[in-house]
Short mmCIF file of C-alpha atoms and ligand atoms in Angstrom, two decimals:
data_model
loop_
_atom_site.label_atom_id
_atom_site.label_comp_id
_atom_site.label_asym_id
_atom_site.label_seq_id
_atom_site.Cartn_x
_atom_site.Cartn_y
_atom_site.Cartn_z
CA MET A 1 -25.27 -9.95 27.48
CA THR A 2 -25.98 -6.26 27.77
CA ILE A 3 -25.69 -3.11 25.70
CA LEU A 4 -25.55 0.47 26.83
CA VAL A 5 -27.62 3.06 24.84
CA SER A 6 -27.18 6.83 25.55
CA GLY A 7 -30.03 9.13 24.68
CA GLY A 8 -32.52 6.29 24.68
CA ALA A 9 -35.38 8.52 25.89
CA GLY A 10 -35.15 10.63 22.71
CA PHE A 11 -36.76 10.12 19.34
CA ILE A 12 -34.41 7.78 17.57
CA GLY A 13 -32.82 6.29 20.73
CA GLY A 14 -36.39 5.55 22.06
CA ASN A 15 -37.39 3.77 18.92
CA PHE A 16 -34.16 1.89 19.05
CA VAL A 17 -34.61 0.72 22.63
CA LEU A 18 -38.21 -0.39 21.89
CA ASP A 19 -37.18 -2.28 18.82
CA TRP A 20 -34.14 -3.82 20.54
CA ILE A 21 -36.29 -5.08 23.45
CA GLU A 22 -38.85 -6.54 20.94
CA LEU A 23 -36.34 -8.16 18.55
CA GLN A 24 -33.26 -9.04 20.55
CA GLU A 25 -32.52 -10.88 23.75
CA GLU A 26 -30.10 -8.69 25.48
CA THR A 27 -30.63 -6.21 28.27
CA VAL A 28 -30.39 -2.43 27.53
CA ILE A 29 -28.97 0.10 29.95
CA ASN A 30 -30.50 3.39 28.91
CA LEU A 31 -28.39 6.44 29.95
CA ASP A 32 -30.19 9.70 29.42
CA ARG A 33 -30.14 13.07 30.96
CA LEU A 34 -33.83 13.72 30.22
CA THR A 35 -33.42 17.14 28.72
CA TYR A 36 -36.52 18.76 27.19
CA ALA A 37 -36.15 16.21 24.27
CA GLY A 38 -36.05 13.13 26.49
CA ASN A 39 -39.44 11.58 27.44
CA LEU A 40 -39.86 8.58 29.56
CA ASP A 41 -43.41 8.32 28.36
CA THR A 42 -41.96 6.89 25.13
CA LEU A 43 -40.72 3.95 27.14
CA LYS A 44 -43.74 3.37 29.32
CA GLY A 45 -44.50 0.13 27.62
CA LEU A 46 -41.29 -1.25 29.07
CA LYS A 47 -42.37 -0.59 32.66
CA GLY A 48 -41.61 -3.76 34.70
CA ASN A 49 -39.50 -5.26 31.95
CA ASN A 50 -36.24 -6.17 33.62
CA ARG A 51 -34.33 -6.12 30.34
CA HIS A 52 -34.64 -2.30 30.35
CA ILE A 53 -32.65 -0.45 32.97
CA PHE A 54 -32.99 3.41 32.94
CA ALA A 55 -30.05 5.47 34.35
CA HIS A 56 -30.66 9.10 34.74
CA GLY A 57 -27.37 10.81 33.96
CA ASP A 58 -25.21 12.73 31.67
CA ILE A 59 -22.72 11.38 29.02
CA GLY A 60 -20.34 14.16 30.23
CA ASP A 61 -20.30 12.85 33.74
CA ARG A 62 -17.35 10.59 33.45
CA GLU A 63 -17.41 9.09 36.99
CA PHE A 64 -21.14 8.21 36.65
CA VAL A 65 -20.52 6.52 33.28
CA ARG A 66 -17.52 4.74 34.58
CA GLU A 67 -19.61 3.28 37.51
CA LEU A 68 -22.44 2.28 35.08
CA LEU A 69 -19.94 0.47 32.79
CA ALA A 70 -18.29 -1.31 35.68
CA MET A 71 -21.63 -2.32 37.20
CA HIS A 72 -23.32 -3.69 33.99
CA ARG A 73 -20.29 -4.67 31.76
CA PRO A 74 -21.94 -4.01 28.29
CA ARG A 75 -20.48 -5.51 25.20
CA ALA A 76 -21.35 -2.39 23.28
CA VAL A 77 -22.10 1.27 23.78
CA ILE A 78 -24.38 3.09 21.24
CA ASN A 79 -24.27 6.84 21.47
CA PHE A 80 -27.45 8.64 20.48
CA ALA A 81 -27.26 11.33 23.13
CA ALA A 82 -27.04 14.85 21.72
CA GLU A 83 -28.55 18.20 21.27
CA SER A 84 -30.29 17.67 17.93
CA HIS A 85 -32.30 20.68 16.74
CA VAL A 86 -30.72 23.02 14.26
CA ASP A 87 -32.97 26.02 15.18
CA ARG A 88 -32.09 25.64 18.91
CA SER A 89 -28.41 25.53 18.00
CA ILE A 90 -28.83 28.93 16.34
CA HIS A 91 -30.53 30.43 19.41
CA GLY A 92 -28.07 28.90 21.86
CA PRO A 93 -25.04 26.93 20.58
CA GLY A 94 -23.49 26.44 24.10
CA ASP A 95 -25.49 23.22 25.00
CA PHE A 96 -24.49 21.87 21.68
CA ILE A 97 -20.79 22.20 22.27
CA GLN A 98 -21.27 21.00 25.85
CA THR A 99 -23.09 17.68 25.09
CA ASN A 100 -22.05 16.90 21.51
CA VAL A 101 -18.41 17.83 21.83
CA VAL A 102 -17.44 17.80 25.48
CA GLY A 103 -19.97 15.10 26.40
CA THR A 104 -18.87 12.81 23.64
CA PHE A 105 -15.18 13.36 24.66
CA ASN A 106 -16.02 12.40 28.33
CA LEU A 107 -18.06 9.40 27.09
CA LEU A 108 -15.17 8.25 24.96
CA GLU A 109 -12.77 8.53 27.90
CA ALA A 110 -14.96 6.64 30.29
CA VAL A 111 -15.45 3.91 27.67
CA ARG A 112 -11.75 3.71 26.84
CA GLY A 113 -10.94 3.15 30.51
CA TYR A 114 -13.49 0.38 30.76
CA TRP A 115 -12.48 -1.24 27.47
CA ASP A 116 -8.80 -1.12 28.38
CA GLY A 117 -9.58 -3.20 31.50
CA LEU A 118 -11.55 -5.90 29.68
CA PRO A 119 -10.18 -9.45 29.17
CA ASP A 120 -8.82 -9.99 25.67
CA ASP A 121 -11.81 -11.81 24.17
CA GLU A 122 -14.29 -9.17 25.50
CA LYS A 123 -11.98 -6.35 24.41
CA GLN A 124 -11.94 -7.74 20.92
CA ALA A 125 -15.77 -8.16 20.77
CA PHE A 126 -16.51 -4.73 22.20
CA ARG A 127 -18.03 -1.95 20.05
CA PHE A 128 -18.62 1.79 20.35
CA LEU A 129 -21.14 2.97 17.81
CA HIS A 130 -21.53 6.68 17.33
CA VAL A 131 -24.76 7.84 15.81
CA SER A 132 -24.22 10.93 13.56
CA THR A 133 -25.77 12.89 10.81
CA ASP A 134 -25.49 13.67 7.07
CA GLU A 135 -25.50 17.39 8.08
CA VAL A 136 -21.73 17.13 8.80
CA TYR A 137 -21.10 17.12 4.99
CA GLY A 138 -22.70 20.63 4.51
CA THR A 139 -25.11 21.39 1.71
CA LEU A 140 -25.57 20.26 -1.85
CA SER A 141 -26.61 22.03 -4.99
CA LYS A 142 -29.43 20.65 -7.14
CA ASP A 143 -27.26 18.75 -9.50
CA ASP A 144 -24.57 17.47 -7.07
CA ALA A 145 -24.23 13.77 -6.43
CA PRO A 146 -25.54 12.59 -3.03
CA PHE A 147 -23.07 12.50 -0.05
CA ASN A 148 -20.92 9.43 0.16
CA GLU A 149 -18.49 8.55 2.91
CA LEU A 150 -15.59 10.26 1.13
CA ASN A 151 -17.30 13.71 0.95
CA ARG A 152 -15.45 16.44 2.82
CA TYR A 153 -16.85 17.58 6.19
CA GLU A 154 -18.20 21.08 5.62
CA PRO A 155 -20.73 21.73 8.53
CA ASN A 156 -22.59 24.88 8.37
CA SER A 157 -24.79 25.17 11.51
CA PRO A 158 -23.66 25.06 15.18
CA TYR A 159 -25.52 21.75 15.41
CA SER A 160 -23.72 20.10 12.52
CA ALA A 161 -20.33 21.52 13.48
CA SER A 162 -20.76 20.08 16.93
CA LYS A 163 -21.65 16.66 15.47
CA ALA A 164 -18.68 16.91 13.04
CA ALA A 165 -16.42 17.52 15.95
CA SER A 166 -17.73 14.56 17.80
CA ASP A 167 -17.29 12.35 14.68
CA HIS A 168 -13.60 13.46 14.58
CA LEU A 169 -13.16 12.62 18.29
CA VAL A 170 -14.54 9.13 17.73
CA ARG A 171 -12.28 8.63 14.64
CA ALA A 172 -9.21 9.82 16.60
CA TRP A 173 -10.00 7.46 19.57
CA HIS A 174 -9.89 4.59 17.12
CA HIS A 175 -6.69 5.53 15.41
CA THR A 176 -4.82 6.66 18.49
CA TYR A 177 -6.04 4.27 21.22
CA GLY A 178 -7.48 1.41 19.00
CA LEU A 179 -10.96 1.86 20.54
CA PRO A 180 -13.27 -0.34 18.39
CA VAL A 181 -15.54 2.26 16.88
CA LEU A 182 -18.22 2.57 14.15
CA THR A 183 -19.98 5.68 12.90
CA THR A 184 -23.27 6.09 11.07
CA ASN A 185 -24.15 9.30 9.32
CA CYS A 186 -27.91 9.31 8.70
CA SER A 187 -30.33 11.57 6.86
CA ASN A 188 -33.43 13.17 8.37
CA ASN A 189 -35.60 10.67 10.29
CA TYR A 190 -39.40 10.77 10.93
CA GLY A 191 -41.86 8.48 12.63
CA PRO A 192 -43.39 7.83 16.02
CA TYR A 193 -42.19 9.66 19.22
CA HIS A 194 -40.72 12.55 17.16
CA PHE A 195 -40.54 15.69 19.28
CA PRO A 196 -42.87 18.24 17.68
CA GLU A 197 -40.22 20.97 17.19
CA LYS A 198 -39.02 19.27 13.92
CA LEU A 199 -40.84 19.74 10.65
CA ILE A 200 -43.00 16.61 10.32
CA PRO A 201 -44.45 16.26 13.75
CA LEU A 202 -44.84 20.14 14.08
CA VAL A 203 -46.88 20.21 10.85
CA ILE A 204 -49.11 17.33 11.90
CA LEU A 205 -49.91 18.91 15.33
CA ASN A 206 -50.27 22.43 14.02
CA ALA A 207 -52.56 21.19 11.29
CA LEU A 208 -54.81 19.37 13.79
CA SER A 209 -55.04 22.37 16.09
CA GLY A 210 -55.79 24.86 13.38
CA LYS A 211 -52.48 26.70 13.63
CA THR A 212 -50.33 27.90 10.70
CA LEU A 213 -47.90 25.47 8.99
CA PRO A 214 -44.65 27.53 8.92
CA ILE A 215 -42.53 27.03 5.87
CA TYR A 216 -39.13 28.66 6.04
CA GLY A 217 -38.10 30.62 2.92
CA ASP A 218 -39.40 29.24 -0.28
CA GLY A 219 -39.94 25.65 1.04
CA GLN A 220 -37.73 24.26 -1.73
CA GLN A 221 -35.00 22.99 0.56
CA ILE A 222 -34.53 19.30 0.09
CA ARG A 223 -34.13 16.58 2.77
CA ASP A 224 -33.66 12.84 2.27
CA TRP A 225 -36.21 11.25 4.60
CA LEU A 226 -35.83 7.92 6.39
CA TYR A 227 -38.40 6.14 8.55
CA VAL A 228 -36.89 5.82 12.07
CA ARG A 229 -37.35 2.10 12.34
CA ASP A 230 -35.30 1.70 9.12
CA HIS A 231 -32.54 3.75 10.82
CA CYS A 232 -32.63 1.54 13.88
CA SER A 233 -32.31 -1.63 11.69
CA ALA A 234 -29.37 -0.04 9.97
CA ILE A 235 -27.70 0.65 13.38
CA ARG A 236 -28.31 -2.96 14.39
CA ARG A 237 -26.72 -4.21 11.15
CA VAL A 238 -23.66 -1.92 11.42
CA LEU A 239 -23.22 -3.08 15.08
CA GLU A 240 -23.36 -6.62 14.02
CA ALA A 241 -21.20 -6.55 10.93
CA GLY A 242 -19.61 -3.15 10.35
CA THR A 243 -15.86 -2.86 9.82
CA LEU A 244 -14.10 -1.27 12.74
CA GLY A 245 -13.08 2.40 12.15
CA GLU A 246 -15.44 2.71 9.13
CA THR A 247 -18.30 5.15 8.68
CA TYR A 248 -21.64 4.17 7.03
CA ASN A 249 -23.98 6.67 5.42
CA VAL A 250 -27.62 5.69 6.04
CA GLY A 251 -30.49 7.18 4.06
CA GLY A 252 -33.87 6.42 2.55
CA TRP A 253 -33.33 7.34 -1.16
CA ASN A 254 -36.33 9.73 -0.48
CA GLU A 255 -35.35 13.23 -1.44
CA LYS A 256 -38.15 15.76 -1.08
CA PRO A 257 -38.65 19.45 -1.00
CA ASN A 258 -40.07 20.68 2.37
CA LEU A 259 -43.18 21.98 0.61
CA ASP A 260 -43.97 18.57 -0.86
CA VAL A 261 -43.53 16.97 2.55
CA VAL A 262 -46.07 19.37 3.99
CA HIS A 263 -48.55 18.90 1.21
CA ALA A 264 -48.33 15.08 1.57
CA ILE A 265 -49.13 15.34 5.27
CA CYS A 266 -51.97 17.69 4.57
CA ALA A 267 -53.40 15.29 1.99
CA ILE A 268 -53.35 12.26 4.43
CA LEU A 269 -54.99 14.33 7.08
CA ASP A 270 -57.68 15.60 4.69
CA GLU A 271 -58.38 11.88 4.08
CA LEU A 272 -58.16 10.58 7.70
CA ARG A 273 -59.44 13.53 9.64
CA PRO A 274 -61.28 15.99 7.37
CA LYS A 275 -61.50 19.55 8.73
CA THR A 276 -64.76 20.07 10.60
CA GLY A 277 -65.52 23.43 9.05
CA GLY A 278 -64.60 22.39 5.51
CA GLY A 279 -61.57 23.53 3.58
CA LYS A 280 -58.11 21.82 3.19
CA TYR A 281 -55.29 21.61 5.81
CA SER A 282 -52.91 23.08 3.12
CA ASP A 283 -54.90 26.38 3.53
CA GLN A 284 -52.91 26.69 6.73
CA ILE A 285 -49.55 26.84 5.02
CA THR A 286 -47.75 30.16 5.84
CA PHE A 287 -44.32 31.20 4.47
CA VAL A 288 -42.07 32.59 7.20
CA LYS A 289 -38.59 34.10 7.47
CA ASP A 290 -35.87 31.67 6.46
CA ARG A 291 -33.54 29.91 8.89
CA PRO A 292 -30.14 31.70 8.97
CA GLY A 293 -27.50 29.61 7.05
CA HIS A 294 -30.29 27.25 5.87
CA ASP A 295 -28.72 24.21 4.11
CA ARG A 296 -30.38 23.89 0.74
CA ARG A 297 -30.15 20.18 0.02
CA TYR A 298 -29.16 16.97 1.78
CA ALA A 299 -29.04 13.62 -0.03
CA ILE A 300 -27.38 10.39 1.04
CA ASP A 301 -25.76 7.78 -1.15
CA ALA A 302 -26.46 4.68 0.91
CA GLY A 303 -24.67 2.39 -1.55
CA LYS A 304 -21.88 1.35 0.80
CA ILE A 305 -24.07 -0.03 3.63
CA GLU A 306 -26.15 -1.89 0.98
CA ARG A 307 -23.18 -3.35 -0.83
CA GLU A 308 -21.08 -4.28 2.22
CA LEU A 309 -23.74 -5.05 4.78
CA GLY A 310 -26.81 -5.89 2.76
CA TRP A 311 -28.99 -3.13 4.45
CA LYS A 312 -31.81 -1.39 2.60
CA PRO A 313 -34.70 0.68 3.90
CA GLN A 314 -38.06 -1.08 4.10
CA GLU A 315 -40.34 1.91 3.95
CA THR A 316 -40.99 4.27 1.08
CA PHE A 317 -41.82 7.87 1.94
CA GLU A 318 -45.44 7.20 1.10
CA THR A 319 -45.76 4.22 3.43
CA GLY A 320 -43.75 5.73 6.19
CA ILE A 321 -45.48 9.14 6.26
CA ARG A 322 -48.91 7.49 6.36
CA LYS A 323 -47.83 5.31 9.38
CA THR A 324 -46.49 8.44 11.10
CA VAL A 325 -49.62 10.54 10.65
CA GLU A 326 -51.77 7.52 11.77
CA TRP A 327 -49.43 7.21 14.85
CA TYR A 328 -49.91 10.80 15.85
CA LEU A 329 -53.68 10.57 15.40
CA ALA A 330 -53.72 7.54 17.74
CA ASN A 331 -51.35 8.82 20.29
CA GLN A 332 -52.53 12.23 21.42
CA ASP A 333 -51.74 11.39 25.07
CA TRP A 334 -48.07 11.21 24.25
CA VAL A 335 -48.38 14.45 22.26
CA GLY A 336 -50.16 16.08 25.23
CA ASN A 337 -47.50 15.12 27.71
CA VAL A 338 -44.60 16.45 25.64
CA THR A 339 -46.15 19.71 24.63
CA SER A 340 -46.26 21.15 28.02
CA GLY A 341 -44.70 24.35 29.36
CA ALA A 342 -41.11 24.15 28.06
CA TYR A 343 -42.38 23.29 24.58
CA ARG A 344 -44.72 26.24 24.49
CA GLU A 345 -41.97 28.52 25.52
CA TRP A 346 -39.86 27.32 22.59
CA VAL A 347 -42.65 27.64 20.05
CA GLY A 348 -43.24 31.21 21.29
CA LYS A 349 -39.58 32.10 20.89
CA GLN A 350 -39.13 30.58 17.49
CA TYR A 351 -42.36 31.39 15.68
CA GLU A 352 -44.21 34.40 17.24
CA VAL A 353 -42.18 37.10 15.58
CA GLN A 354 -42.18 35.25 12.16
CA SER A 355 -45.75 34.47 11.47
P1 LIG B 1 -33.40 13.81 20.36
O1 LIG B 1 -33.08 15.26 20.60
O2 LIG B 1 -34.82 13.45 20.17
O3 LIG B 1 -32.97 12.97 21.65
C1 LIG B 1 -31.74 13.14 22.29
C2 LIG B 1 -31.80 12.42 23.56
O4 LIG B 1 -30.47 12.64 24.18
C3 LIG B 1 -32.84 12.91 24.59
O5 LIG B 1 -33.45 11.82 25.21
C4 LIG B 1 -31.94 13.79 25.62
O6 LIG B 1 -32.55 13.77 26.90
C5 LIG B 1 -30.64 12.96 25.61
N1 LIG B 1 -29.49 13.82 26.00
C6 LIG B 1 -29.23 15.05 25.59
N2 LIG B 1 -28.10 15.54 26.18
C7 LIG B 1 -27.67 14.46 27.01
C8 LIG B 1 -26.52 14.23 27.81
N3 LIG B 1 -25.60 15.25 27.98
N4 LIG B 1 -26.44 13.11 28.43
C9 LIG B 1 -27.32 12.12 28.34
N5 LIG B 1 -28.38 12.22 27.53
C10 LIG B 1 -28.57 13.42 26.86
O7 LIG B 1 -32.51 13.42 19.22
P2 LIG B 1 -32.77 12.27 18.09
O8 LIG B 1 -33.50 12.90 16.89
O9 LIG B 1 -33.33 11.07 18.70
O10 LIG B 1 -31.27 11.99 17.59
C11 LIG B 1 -30.47 11.01 18.18
C12 LIG B 1 -29.07 10.99 17.55
O11 LIG B 1 -29.20 10.84 16.17
C13 LIG B 1 -28.35 12.39 17.70
O12 LIG B 1 -27.02 12.12 17.96
C14 LIG B 1 -28.57 13.09 16.34
O13 LIG B 1 -27.47 13.95 16.07
C15 LIG B 1 -28.58 11.92 15.34
N6 LIG B 1 -29.37 12.09 14.24
C16 LIG B 1 -30.66 12.48 14.23
C17 LIG B 1 -31.33 12.57 13.05
C18 LIG B 1 -32.75 13.13 12.99
O14 LIG B 1 -33.35 13.25 12.01
N7 LIG B 1 -33.43 13.30 14.17
C19 LIG B 1 -30.76 12.29 11.81
C20 LIG B 1 -29.48 11.79 11.84
C21 LIG B 1 -28.72 11.65 13.09
P1 LIG B 2 -35.92 19.96 10.77
O1 LIG B 2 -37.05 19.02 10.97
O2 LIG B 2 -35.64 20.98 11.84
O3 LIG B 2 -34.62 19.17 10.42
P2 LIG B 2 -33.16 19.61 9.89
O4 LIG B 2 -33.10 21.09 10.04
O5 LIG B 2 -32.20 18.95 10.71
O6 LIG B 2 -33.13 19.25 8.45
O7 LIG B 2 -36.24 20.72 9.44
C1 LIG B 2 -36.44 20.06 8.19
C2 LIG B 2 -36.56 21.05 7.15
O8 LIG B 2 -37.76 21.77 7.31
C3 LIG B 2 -35.43 22.09 7.17
O9 LIG B 2 -35.15 22.52 5.77
C4 LIG B 2 -36.09 23.32 7.84
C5 LIG B 2 -37.51 23.14 7.43
N1 LIG B 2 -38.53 23.66 8.47
C6 LIG B 2 -39.54 24.57 8.07
O10 LIG B 2 -39.64 24.91 6.89
N2 LIG B 2 -40.39 24.96 9.01
C7 LIG B 2 -40.32 24.58 10.35
O11 LIG B 2 -41.13 25.03 11.17
C8 LIG B 2 -39.29 23.69 10.75
C9 LIG B 2 -39.07 23.20 12.18
C10 LIG B 2 -38.36 23.24 9.76
#
């Protein structure tokens, strides 16, 4: 048996593929366009492993996806492929509409054609799992209850609006065409192989290289952090036992203000890699101009997936963040490879005028 993963050279998709090869017996077809966020280095441990087949292509290329499906006949498609960074979506929303909306539409159409042609038993067993975000629900005030699956969609950034649109397409392809879909809406992930444009890896790397640790606004925005391998186990569980057409919120029960996250990273680095010239890493914290339209708080009620499918996260924030810092300290080669030219250009554009 075979599954097809899109976006499997990115942060979460890469972790998912590595875990899948380690824990399951099926082959993975990994369809990825290798944008700036896709890194084959993440998958280099799979070199020579015939259960991992990499296909360089775009989810929006319907003909290419059709051929891939016809050739490998997967029993499931898991869609991670997306443009995923809010700040980039503010600078240039076009790519987000193209991949997250138009790309998902084309992927759904290619998958529908393939699924329509399957024999009855394979058709029944087939699954399309769409990986989405809690950001589609918009922002919460301090005292609001966490997002559950019945919250209204109120996306505020070009990124979250494009993901919301993709969720609606997936839902419609189920209701209209009967495509057997599942959707997960997850909170902020962190862990190994995270591209250093997002808060946690950016802070670890900037701290180690003596740069400023940029905090947007007052640093009191809250995110609900989930260790990436817990997200991967939730996706495997939903794929295995989720009810067709349903959505599942996935979260870590770990709400933290950004400033606390940054202080936690600094404290671990002070312990594991004390600064050579003395002083604390937190001395590098710098408050910079806030993100436009910055959502104040995200929080996930992950009760449904726990009640119905028995899934709970294994890591606390304290255990997960320590593992993450240790991973970055031990994997400077990976970091060196991803922080080449294109990365530097982005950092220049985003931060130079602010700090
Ligand atoms: P990422 O940006 O690290 O990786 C995205 C991957 O998709 C890259 O490998 C990229 O090359 C590939 N890709 C982009 N456009 C493509 C296209 N048109 N065709 C094929 N491949 C393409 O993203 P991530 O953080 O791993 O997120 C994966 C998914 O999970 C996304 O759908 C994102 O919305 C969702 N999500 C992310 C988080 C998070 O905290 N990172 C939280 C919840 C949900
Ligand atoms: P990020 O990792 O970009 O994820 P998201 O915007 O999808 O939640 O940002 C996490 C939080 O950290 C968010 O509130 C923005 C904030 N942030 C900073 O304060 N400084 C930074 O340099 C970055 C990248 C993010």
